[in-house]
Amino acid sequence: MKKLTDILEQRISGAIRKVTGQDLPAMVRVSTEPKFGDYQANGVMAAAKHAKMNPRQLAEKIVGELKIDDLCETPEIAGPGFINLRLKEELLAERLLAMNTDPDRLGIDKTDSPKTVVVDYSGPNIAKQMHVGHLRSTIIGDCIARLYDFEGHTVIRQNHIGDWGTQFGMLCALFDERLLEMSKEGNFSSTEEIMGELEGFYIKAKKRFDEDEKFANTARYAVAGLHSGDGPWRTYWESIVKESKKHYIEIYSKLSVTLEDKDVRGESFYNDKLPDIVETLKQKGLAVESDGAMCVFPPGFQNKDGDPLPFIIQKSDGAFLYATTDLAALQFRIRDLHANKIIYVTDARQAQHFQMLFAVAKMADWTESNVAESSSFGSEPEKSVQLEHVTFGTMLGTDGKPFKTRTGGTVKLKDLLEEAVQRAQSVVEEKNPDLPVDQKAEIAKAVGIGAVKYADYSNNRNSDFVFSFDKMLAMEGNTAPYMQYAYARIKSIERKAAGKDVDIESELSGVKTLAFTDEAETDLAKMLIRYDQAIAAAANECRPNYLTAYLYDLAQAFSRFYNVCPVLKADAAQRPVRLLLCDLTARTIKHGLGELLGITVVEQM
Ligand code: ARG
């Protein structure tokens, strides 16, 4: 099914074209209040300005031209020229039935202008344990990738891990030292045993580097060896990277994050491309020497004193930087991955880096290719690759300060997730002590991990976000447990039905027409058919909170319905309709949580 808002938009903007002779948007939105109908067109006032007409009169003419009675009751004009639309029940019925027959996509069409979208997210700096700083990028990025996937785009996930740079010299040096010790002792252990808890290995290497001149020299020597490929250093580096990867792959799997090994294209991948990047920018006359370093000065960027701000791509000692690697990555994604759009998900502190990166890429003309083939109704075909930096705020503790352990250290993700599951375990224990142990553990895992993810998703990503176990595990409010419970509650209705010999499947497949007898049914139906828009809005603006807000509204509409409309005790004529509303609500919640947010639902809570 096409999105209802798109259909309404098309019809009304068609009528605007007939009346004014101009292509102007109808701006159809979900109404803010039920008294204004279900949807409203907000574009008439702006159109009137364009056409130099009186807005109310224009609205009347548009309504006169409009053929929409297959979808809506007679449109109403309100205020200075809003057009209010109320959906016909037949339309609701038709849409619900279409959702019912399409279990995978709930009747939602794929985009008719698919693009290749690169989503760059997570990007931990390996050889250290993943800490909370990477949690937000990992889970927000994952939702964005899932949303674009679902819309029918070709999504290429890229995990731009920090796996290169001088710190790897000291890690290799320590690794070398350990191997030597072991060969003296005559017993060899695995990389895992050598490196132990990653954090400890890193801290030890750093300490040795700072305190021991001889060690520091070996580390520098190792860096040179890493670059040239001489000596054993690359092999050591490979072992170190492989060991670290195990650690974060484990976290991804705990979080149900879709990143895989094939998505890893770390900084090291671009290493041999960096001299070329600098050369190209020099040849284009964009990179110039400044205080011995090679810099690009994109227009419009200034420091505090009003001087042009450099985007440094090579230091005076010849070393390349984060910026150089990002330029190489950007070029690779456009040239080799054929990206039409690249989305970077990092915290807001990197905003200037990405603004400058995008500006330099544009100066170099790298973005003027890969034009998307077709375009959907009403939108201009894109002329260049879209670059987008999706930012998010800082994670704060309940004290309002950046999130730290009680002793002031950075919080390791692994510990955090374990604590979430533990706390969820006691919630389950309290609510449902009699369930089998295995089932309680499974629920605790779904609820604990789900709570951490959902709390982040439901927050406006640009705001700083207070991490509170108590809040995220609350059964009331817009939380994972509330949503998971809403789902489980519908499942329990279905279980009860089976106990009463009601065959839901045959009742549902028998539904060919729908008639509503209660306003709460119609309200729930209207909410259900809005799922496609919630997805589109969340994808367009890369805002998972639009999706969670929708799911919460849906769960509440369900609650209101269930409070006034008996389902299993309804009379034979109305029961299939109500069962269908229950089932579609459950399926929508399951799809939203499971497929788009990667949060497990449980049948019982
Ligand atoms: N490793 C970086 C960090 O921890 C994030 C990488 C983001 N992606 C990129 N293409 N720069 O800050």
XYZ file of C-alpha atoms and ligand atoms in Angstrom:
617
model
C 0.000 0.000 0.000
C 1.110 3.499 -0.719
C 1.397 5.771 2.282
C -1.897 7.462 2.992
C -0.253 10.848 3.538
C 1.420 10.520 0.120
C -1.900 9.741 -1.540
C -3.629 12.671 0.190
C -0.709 14.956 -0.609
C -0.861 13.956 -4.268
C -4.609 14.502 -4.547
C -4.634 17.881 -2.833
C -1.534 19.269 -4.488
C -3.119 18.124 -7.779
C -6.160 20.243 -6.946
C -3.908 23.172 -6.006
C -2.219 22.862 -9.415
C -5.599 22.906 -11.162
C -6.675 26.041 -9.337
C -3.429 28.035 -9.279
C -1.514 26.540 -12.189
C 1.451 26.058 -9.873
C 3.180 23.096 -8.251
C 2.786 23.779 -4.565
C 2.824 21.335 -1.643
C -0.408 20.568 0.220
C 1.587 19.748 3.364
C -0.669 16.997 4.634
C -0.060 16.068 8.275
C -1.750 14.019 10.973
C -4.112 16.397 12.764
C -2.968 17.724 16.075
C -6.433 17.415 17.582
C -9.310 15.074 16.731
C -11.685 18.032 16.298
C -9.639 18.996 13.234
C -10.271 15.580 11.686
C -7.690 12.864 11.105
C -5.400 14.636 8.673
C -5.034 18.243 7.681
C -3.558 20.091 4.730
C -1.522 23.035 5.970
C -0.161 24.257 2.637
C -3.047 26.422 1.444
C -1.971 29.634 3.187
C 1.491 29.497 1.642
C -0.006 28.569 -1.728
C -2.367 31.557 -1.507
C 0.574 33.839 -0.911
C 2.304 32.458 -4.002
C -0.781 32.745 -6.152
C -1.699 36.121 -4.634
C -5.150 34.877 -3.650
C -7.299 34.999 -0.547
C -6.448 31.789 1.384
C -9.995 30.903 2.419
C -11.320 31.405 -1.068
C -8.452 29.371 -2.438
C -9.234 26.598 0.067
C -12.841 26.585 -1.140
C -11.791 26.339 -4.761
C -9.359 23.527 -3.972
C -12.048 21.591 -2.120
C -14.330 22.177 -5.106
C -11.756 20.583 -7.432
C -10.793 17.801 -5.058
C -11.846 14.214 -5.837
C -11.319 12.441 -2.571
C -14.653 10.872 -1.625
C -13.246 7.375 -2.000
C -11.003 8.117 1.007
C -12.548 10.845 3.128
C -15.804 12.380 4.236
C -16.514 15.838 2.794
C -13.459 18.001 3.608
C -13.952 20.915 5.981
C -12.255 24.271 5.797
C -11.111 25.733 9.086
C -9.465 28.936 10.285
C -7.579 30.954 7.657
C -7.532 28.043 5.168
C -6.734 24.668 6.700
C -8.385 21.723 4.993
C -9.471 19.084 7.493
C -9.957 15.506 6.415
C -11.823 12.694 8.121
C -11.155 9.164 6.898
C -14.000 6.950 5.766
C -14.484 3.745 7.695
C -14.296 1.755 4.453
C -10.784 3.065 3.944
C -9.741 2.059 7.429
C -11.186 -1.382 6.878
C -9.473 -1.800 3.532
C -6.090 -0.813 4.987
C -6.389 -3.069 8.021
C -7.277 -6.016 5.819
C -4.269 -5.338 3.631
C -2.063 -5.255 6.731
C -3.582 -8.528 7.829
C -2.656 -10.358 4.657
C 0.963 -9.182 4.655
C 2.642 -10.527 7.788
C 6.184 -9.450 6.824
C 5.652 -5.820 5.881
C 2.202 -5.088 7.337
C 1.116 -3.751 3.980
C 3.884 -1.174 3.733
C 5.402 -0.644 0.263
C 9.095 -0.380 -0.384
C 10.356 2.945 -1.686
C 10.103 3.509 -5.414
C 13.408 5.410 -5.393
C 15.883 3.048 -3.752
C 19.295 4.444 -3.000
C 22.568 3.067 -1.804
C 22.954 4.332 1.724
C 26.152 3.954 3.717
C 25.605 4.098 7.470
C 28.809 4.658 9.444
C 28.250 3.808 13.086
C 29.688 2.331 16.274
C 33.366 2.835 15.308
C 34.943 1.849 18.623
C 38.609 2.446 19.188
C 39.728 -1.093 19.617
C 42.352 -2.462 21.945
C 40.327 -0.737 24.591
C 37.087 -2.090 25.923
C 33.980 -0.565 24.462
C 32.590 1.991 26.887
C 29.348 3.938 27.103
C 30.608 6.592 24.687
C 30.113 4.113 21.866
C 26.763 2.810 23.052
C 24.726 5.612 21.589
C 26.376 5.547 18.171
C 26.048 1.766 18.053
C 22.372 1.566 18.825
C 21.149 4.755 17.136
C 23.116 3.857 14.014
C 21.702 0.362 14.037
C 18.136 1.629 14.080
C 18.864 3.981 11.172
C 20.352 1.121 9.164
C 17.332 -1.083 9.940
C 14.890 1.689 8.965
C 16.559 2.278 5.589
C 16.751 -1.457 5.001
C 13.062 -1.815 5.659
C 12.261 1.065 3.331
C 13.927 -0.901 0.561
C 17.214 0.948 0.195
C 20.497 -0.849 -0.247
C 22.168 -0.314 3.100
C 25.901 -0.712 3.505
C 26.917 -0.703 7.143
C 30.409 0.564 7.842
C 32.145 0.118 11.153
C 34.970 2.667 11.023
C 36.927 1.207 13.917
C 40.009 2.923 15.313
C 42.513 0.171 14.561
C 45.526 2.189 13.459
C 47.754 4.848 14.919
C 50.647 5.279 17.302
C 48.962 3.566 20.257
C 49.203 0.297 18.339
C 52.989 0.650 18.447
C 53.020 0.321 22.210
C 50.553 -2.532 22.175
C 52.744 -4.395 19.685
C 55.807 -3.677 21.823
C 54.156 -5.191 24.892
C 52.940 -8.120 22.866
C 56.495 -8.713 21.647
C 57.829 -8.575 25.174
C 55.321 -11.151 26.380
C 56.168 -13.518 23.551
C 59.834 -13.236 24.429
C 59.157 -14.012 28.087
C 57.086 -16.977 27.116
C 59.723 -18.388 24.822
C 62.201 -18.148 27.704
C 59.803 -19.974 29.979
C 59.005 -22.426 27.239
C 55.229 -22.242 27.561
C 53.144 -20.482 24.964
C 49.681 -19.171 25.619
C 46.958 -17.856 23.350
C 46.542 -14.221 22.332
C 43.544 -14.153 24.610
C 45.678 -15.170 27.568
C 48.370 -12.686 26.653
C 45.990 -9.783 26.391
C 43.616 -10.815 29.157
C 41.061 -8.117 29.879
C 41.761 -5.671 27.060
C 41.690 -2.652 29.299
C 44.481 -3.969 31.520
C 46.702 -4.723 28.550
C 46.215 -1.224 27.210
C 46.849 0.461 30.549
C 50.006 -1.588 31.098
C 51.324 -0.710 27.652
C 50.619 2.972 28.195
C 52.334 2.932 31.585
C 55.420 1.223 30.196
C 55.485 3.687 27.312
C 55.436 6.666 29.688
C 57.955 5.285 32.167
C 60.404 3.155 30.248
C 62.483 4.864 27.553
C 63.689 1.614 26.049
C 60.133 0.324 25.765
C 59.019 3.613 24.220
C 61.711 3.244 21.582
C 60.580 -0.261 20.719
C 57.048 1.109 20.417
C 58.195 3.800 17.969
C 60.138 1.225 16.047
C 57.011 -0.920 15.935
C 54.983 1.967 14.475
C 57.510 2.341 11.673
C 57.405 -1.431 11.131
C 53.616 -1.368 11.034
C 53.719 1.246 8.284
C 56.405 -0.385 6.179
C 55.314 -3.960 6.817
C 58.823 -4.873 7.985
C 59.456 -7.224 10.888
C 56.832 -9.136 12.861
C 54.770 -6.064 13.737
C 51.949 -6.494 11.274
C 51.435 -10.047 12.488
C 51.290 -8.902 16.111
C 48.926 -6.112 15.143
C 46.652 -8.600 13.373
C 46.500 -10.764 16.488
C 45.713 -7.779 18.668
C 42.964 -6.555 16.350
C 41.473 -10.024 16.041
C 41.369 -10.440 19.805
C 39.752 -7.036 20.334
C 37.163 -7.703 17.662
C 35.961 -10.749 19.598
C 35.149 -8.454 22.472
C 32.980 -5.998 20.612
C 31.323 -8.632 18.403
C 30.157 -10.144 21.687
C 28.678 -6.801 22.738
C 26.928 -6.409 19.372
C 25.362 -9.790 19.747
C 24.209 -8.998 23.307
C 22.627 -5.804 21.984
C 21.121 -7.476 18.881
C 23.021 -4.998 16.772
C 23.248 -6.007 13.117
C 26.923 -5.130 12.590
C 28.994 -8.055 11.378
C 32.622 -8.726 10.694
C 32.125 -7.941 7.009
C 31.013 -4.411 7.920
C 34.312 -3.609 9.590
C 36.392 -1.274 7.485
C 38.636 0.364 10.002
C 41.114 3.191 9.749
C 43.862 0.734 8.783
C 42.039 -0.083 5.545
C 42.631 3.429 4.250
C 46.256 3.650 5.309
C 47.799 3.123 1.880
C 45.339 5.532 0.267
C 46.332 8.536 2.378
C 49.358 9.852 0.415
C 47.176 9.873 -2.674
C 44.465 11.877 -0.972
C 46.944 14.569 0.015
C 48.464 14.560 -3.480
C 45.065 14.901 -5.166
C 44.062 17.812 -2.963
C 47.404 19.457 -3.602
C 46.993 19.083 -7.346
C 43.520 20.560 -7.198
C 45.103 23.523 -5.481
C 43.019 22.933 -2.358
C 45.707 21.688 0.034
C 48.344 24.248 0.933
C 51.235 24.297 3.349
C 50.716 26.204 6.560
C 53.291 26.108 9.386
C 54.799 23.020 7.790
C 51.492 21.114 7.763
C 49.289 20.414 4.756
C 45.893 22.030 5.214
C 42.682 22.749 3.361
C 40.863 25.953 4.315
C 37.170 25.464 3.533
C 35.441 28.849 3.324
C 33.270 29.917 6.232
C 35.254 28.223 9.007
C 37.025 30.479 11.466
C 38.705 30.164 14.818
C 37.965 32.374 17.843
C 40.165 35.172 16.486
C 38.411 35.196 13.143
C 41.290 33.510 11.304
C 40.571 30.822 8.694
C 40.388 27.394 10.275
C 42.535 24.655 8.726
C 41.393 21.112 8.033
C 44.779 19.502 8.641
C 45.457 16.478 6.447
C 49.181 15.931 7.040
C 51.332 17.020 9.940
C 54.777 18.550 9.491
C 56.379 15.220 10.449
C 54.527 13.572 7.566
C 51.934 11.820 9.727
C 48.356 11.592 8.504
C 45.349 12.302 10.700
C 41.780 11.253 11.499
C 40.716 13.848 8.904
C 42.847 12.331 6.149
C 41.434 8.880 6.832
C 37.912 10.249 6.736
C 38.557 11.882 3.372
C 39.825 8.561 2.015
C 36.819 6.753 3.475
C 34.419 9.255 1.971
C 35.982 8.929 -1.454
C 35.979 5.136 -1.206
C 32.313 5.090 -0.272
C 31.331 7.224 -3.228
C 33.672 5.693 -5.785
C 33.743 2.039 -4.791
C 30.611 1.505 -2.755
C 28.553 3.788 -5.053
C 26.868 5.546 -2.171
C 24.083 8.026 -2.939
C 23.895 8.965 0.695
C 26.329 8.620 3.597
C 25.151 8.898 7.186
C 27.696 9.305 9.986
C 26.539 8.663 13.539
C 28.785 10.159 16.218
C 28.385 12.423 19.195
C 27.860 16.128 18.665
C 31.409 16.996 19.651
C 32.551 15.869 16.211
C 30.156 18.252 14.459
C 32.835 20.629 13.234
C 35.034 17.805 11.980
C 32.203 16.531 9.787
C 31.129 19.974 8.613
C 34.667 20.597 7.439
C 35.000 17.099 5.972
C 31.842 17.587 3.909
C 32.956 21.054 2.819
C 36.328 19.744 1.633
C 34.700 16.816 -0.195
C 32.457 19.259 -2.008
C 35.387 21.532 -2.872
C 37.115 18.493 -4.366
C 33.992 17.692 -6.395
C 33.733 14.199 -4.983
C 30.047 14.461 -4.259
C 28.911 15.357 -7.754
C 28.281 11.805 -8.917
C 26.078 8.803 -8.202
C 22.855 10.616 -8.926
C 19.937 8.535 -7.694
C 18.124 7.202 -10.766
C 14.512 8.000 -10.052
C 12.794 10.084 -7.483
C 9.531 9.758 -5.638
C 6.599 12.017 -6.268
C 7.137 15.640 -5.461
C 10.800 15.486 -4.583
C 13.513 16.827 -6.856
C 16.013 14.298 -8.151
C 19.182 14.661 -6.115
C 22.095 16.087 -7.965
C 24.809 14.974 -5.632
C 25.651 12.490 -2.932
C 23.961 13.458 0.319
C 26.230 13.654 3.330
C 24.652 13.688 6.730
C 26.103 13.859 10.207
C 23.645 12.446 12.718
C 24.648 13.744 16.121
C 23.654 12.915 19.644
C 24.178 14.395 23.087
C 26.143 13.117 26.050
C 25.046 10.340 28.334
C 24.699 11.700 31.873
C 24.453 10.003 35.241
C 21.479 10.634 37.530
C 23.596 13.398 39.106
C 23.478 15.279 35.800
C 27.205 14.852 35.192
C 28.777 12.749 32.422
C 28.140 9.105 33.170
C 30.931 7.556 35.271
C 31.413 4.628 37.618
C 31.105 5.293 41.352
C 34.860 5.651 41.483
C 34.903 8.097 38.584
C 36.122 5.705 35.864
C 34.568 5.221 32.425
C 31.751 2.702 32.477
C 32.428 -0.463 30.529
C 29.567 -1.447 28.319
C 29.819 -5.077 29.260
C 29.319 -4.304 32.964
C 26.494 -1.925 32.233
C 24.550 -4.489 30.225
C 25.123 -7.149 32.860
C 23.748 -4.855 35.543
C 20.683 -4.066 33.407
C 19.876 -7.749 33.038
C 20.424 -8.344 36.747
C 18.075 -5.556 37.702
C 15.471 -6.761 35.233
C 15.792 -10.187 36.809
C 14.584 -8.851 40.141
C 11.666 -7.079 38.442
C 10.620 -10.372 36.851
C 11.156 -12.243 40.103
C 8.802 -9.855 41.850
C 6.099 -9.883 39.179
C 6.084 -13.506 38.207
C 7.970 -15.657 40.720
C 6.329 -18.892 39.594
C 7.589 -18.963 36.017
C 10.226 -21.581 35.160
C 13.790 -20.411 35.851
C 14.826 -20.504 32.175
C 11.881 -18.427 31.116
C 12.534 -15.853 33.835
C 16.135 -15.543 32.663
C 15.016 -15.114 29.062
C 12.532 -12.392 30.037
C 15.147 -10.627 32.175
C 17.542 -10.552 29.238
C 14.926 -9.165 26.852
C 13.727 -6.581 29.361
C 17.161 -5.514 30.657
C 18.827 -5.071 27.265
C 15.600 -3.763 25.783
C 15.344 -1.136 28.515
C 18.838 0.222 27.856
C 18.207 0.441 24.121
C 14.662 1.773 24.305
C 15.602 4.512 26.781
C 18.154 5.792 24.311
C 15.839 5.482 21.319
C 12.936 7.238 23.006
C 15.085 10.211 23.887
C 15.466 13.084 21.412
C 18.958 12.159 20.273
C 20.238 15.726 20.360
C 19.494 16.166 24.031
C 21.857 14.945 26.683
C 20.402 11.821 28.111
C 20.202 10.828 31.765
C 20.966 7.173 32.237
C 18.717 5.872 35.011
C 18.084 2.176 35.560
C 15.018 2.963 37.657
C 13.421 5.052 34.933
C 14.197 2.745 32.058
C 12.945 -0.331 33.921
C 9.691 1.286 35.079
C 6.516 -0.502 34.035
C 4.755 2.823 33.513
C 5.551 5.446 30.878
C 7.288 5.157 27.527
C 9.716 2.366 28.442
C 10.709 -1.000 27.015
C 9.020 -2.987 29.811
C 5.772 -1.078 29.232
C 5.882 -1.851 25.508
C 6.930 -5.440 26.053
C 4.130 -5.831 28.560
C 1.606 -4.351 26.112
C 2.633 -7.034 23.642
C 2.561 -9.838 26.201
C -0.872 -8.752 27.349
C -2.313 -9.176 23.848
C -0.629 -12.547 23.604
C -2.296 -13.561 26.832
C -5.681 -12.666 25.339
C -4.843 -14.964 22.462
C -3.795 -17.714 24.855
C -7.074 -17.320 26.702
C -8.914 -17.543 23.392
C -7.277 -20.878 22.667
C -8.401 -22.069 26.118
C -11.969 -21.100 25.202
C -11.785 -22.946 21.892
C -11.713 -19.790 19.839
C -9.679 -20.460 16.707
C -8.120 -17.068 16.113
C -6.518 -17.921 12.830
C -9.699 -19.022 11.193
C -11.624 -16.096 12.698
C -9.056 -13.676 11.340
C -8.737 -15.198 7.903
C -12.514 -15.155 7.680
C -12.605 -11.366 8.104
C -13.424 -9.924 4.700
C -15.254 -6.795 5.751
C -14.968 -4.718 8.884
C -17.550 -2.658 10.674
C -16.758 -0.689 13.781
C -19.257 -0.302 16.569
C -17.268 1.686 19.099
C -15.220 4.848 18.799
C -12.319 3.181 20.609
C -12.140 0.639 17.773
C -12.002 3.341 15.123
C -9.377 5.275 17.079
C -7.191 2.208 17.369
C -7.672 1.449 13.676
C -6.613 4.988 12.754
C -3.516 4.598 14.876
C -2.646 1.259 13.294
C -2.707 2.589 9.747
C -0.234 5.323 10.692
C 2.657 2.941 11.218
C 4.068 3.554 7.729
C 4.283 7.288 8.376
C 5.988 6.840 11.707
C 8.635 4.757 9.968
C 9.070 7.279 7.172
C 9.374 10.179 9.607
C 11.912 8.320 11.738
C 13.962 7.360 8.680
C 13.849 10.794 7.023
C 15.168 12.593 10.046
C 17.146 9.689 11.487
C 15.118 9.983 14.671
C 14.236 6.691 16.347
C 12.220 8.618 18.955
C 9.518 9.250 16.319
C 9.069 5.518 16.108
C 9.030 4.923 19.877
C 6.551 7.799 20.314
C 4.283 6.156 17.767
C 4.548 2.741 19.405
C 3.713 4.271 22.766
C 0.669 6.057 21.309
C -0.411 2.799 19.750
C -0.078 0.915 23.036
C -2.136 3.586 24.749
C -4.826 3.525 22.069
C -4.924 -0.226 22.568
C -5.342 0.186 26.316
C -8.272 2.538 25.834
C -9.852 0.099 23.379
C -9.346 -2.885 25.629
C -10.835 -1.076 28.628
C -14.156 -0.488 26.886
C -14.392 -3.250 24.307
C -14.601 -6.841 25.478
C -12.871 -9.104 22.995
C -13.460 -12.752 23.797
C -16.857 -12.006 25.260
C -17.900 -9.847 22.315
C -20.821 -11.126 20.260
C -20.047 -13.297 17.277
C -20.420 -10.458 14.777
C -17.934 -8.145 16.481
C -15.416 -10.605 17.829
C -13.404 -11.148 14.620
C -12.970 -7.380 14.184
C -11.743 -7.000 17.741
C -9.469 -9.988 17.464
C -8.032 -8.464 14.322
C -7.396 -5.155 16.088
C -5.639 -7.042 18.888
C -3.563 -9.085 16.515
C -2.533 -6.159 14.308
C -1.539 -4.172 17.379
C 0.610 -7.058 18.598
C 2.171 -7.520 15.172
C 2.925 -3.837 14.814
C 4.559 -3.666 18.251
C 6.532 -6.813 17.530
C 7.668 -5.472 14.183
C 8.600 -2.067 15.554
C 10.481 -3.391 18.535
C 11.916 -6.505 16.947
C 12.689 -5.563 13.361
C 13.335 -1.835 13.594
C 14.734 -1.357 17.086
C 16.250 -4.778 17.633
C 14.440 -5.277 20.942
C 13.184 -8.747 21.787
C 9.525 -9.193 22.662
C 8.393 -11.935 25.015
C 5.117 -13.822 24.929
C 4.649 -13.630 28.671
C 5.871 -11.263 31.343
N 36.492 5.988 16.163
C 35.806 7.243 16.213
C 35.610 7.673 17.674
O 35.655 6.856 18.558
C 34.450 7.189 15.553
C 34.489 6.974 14.072
C 33.347 7.657 13.385
N 33.374 7.516 11.951
C 34.164 8.219 11.152
N 34.104 7.971 9.862
N 34.925 9.182 11.598
O 35.395 8.826 17.901
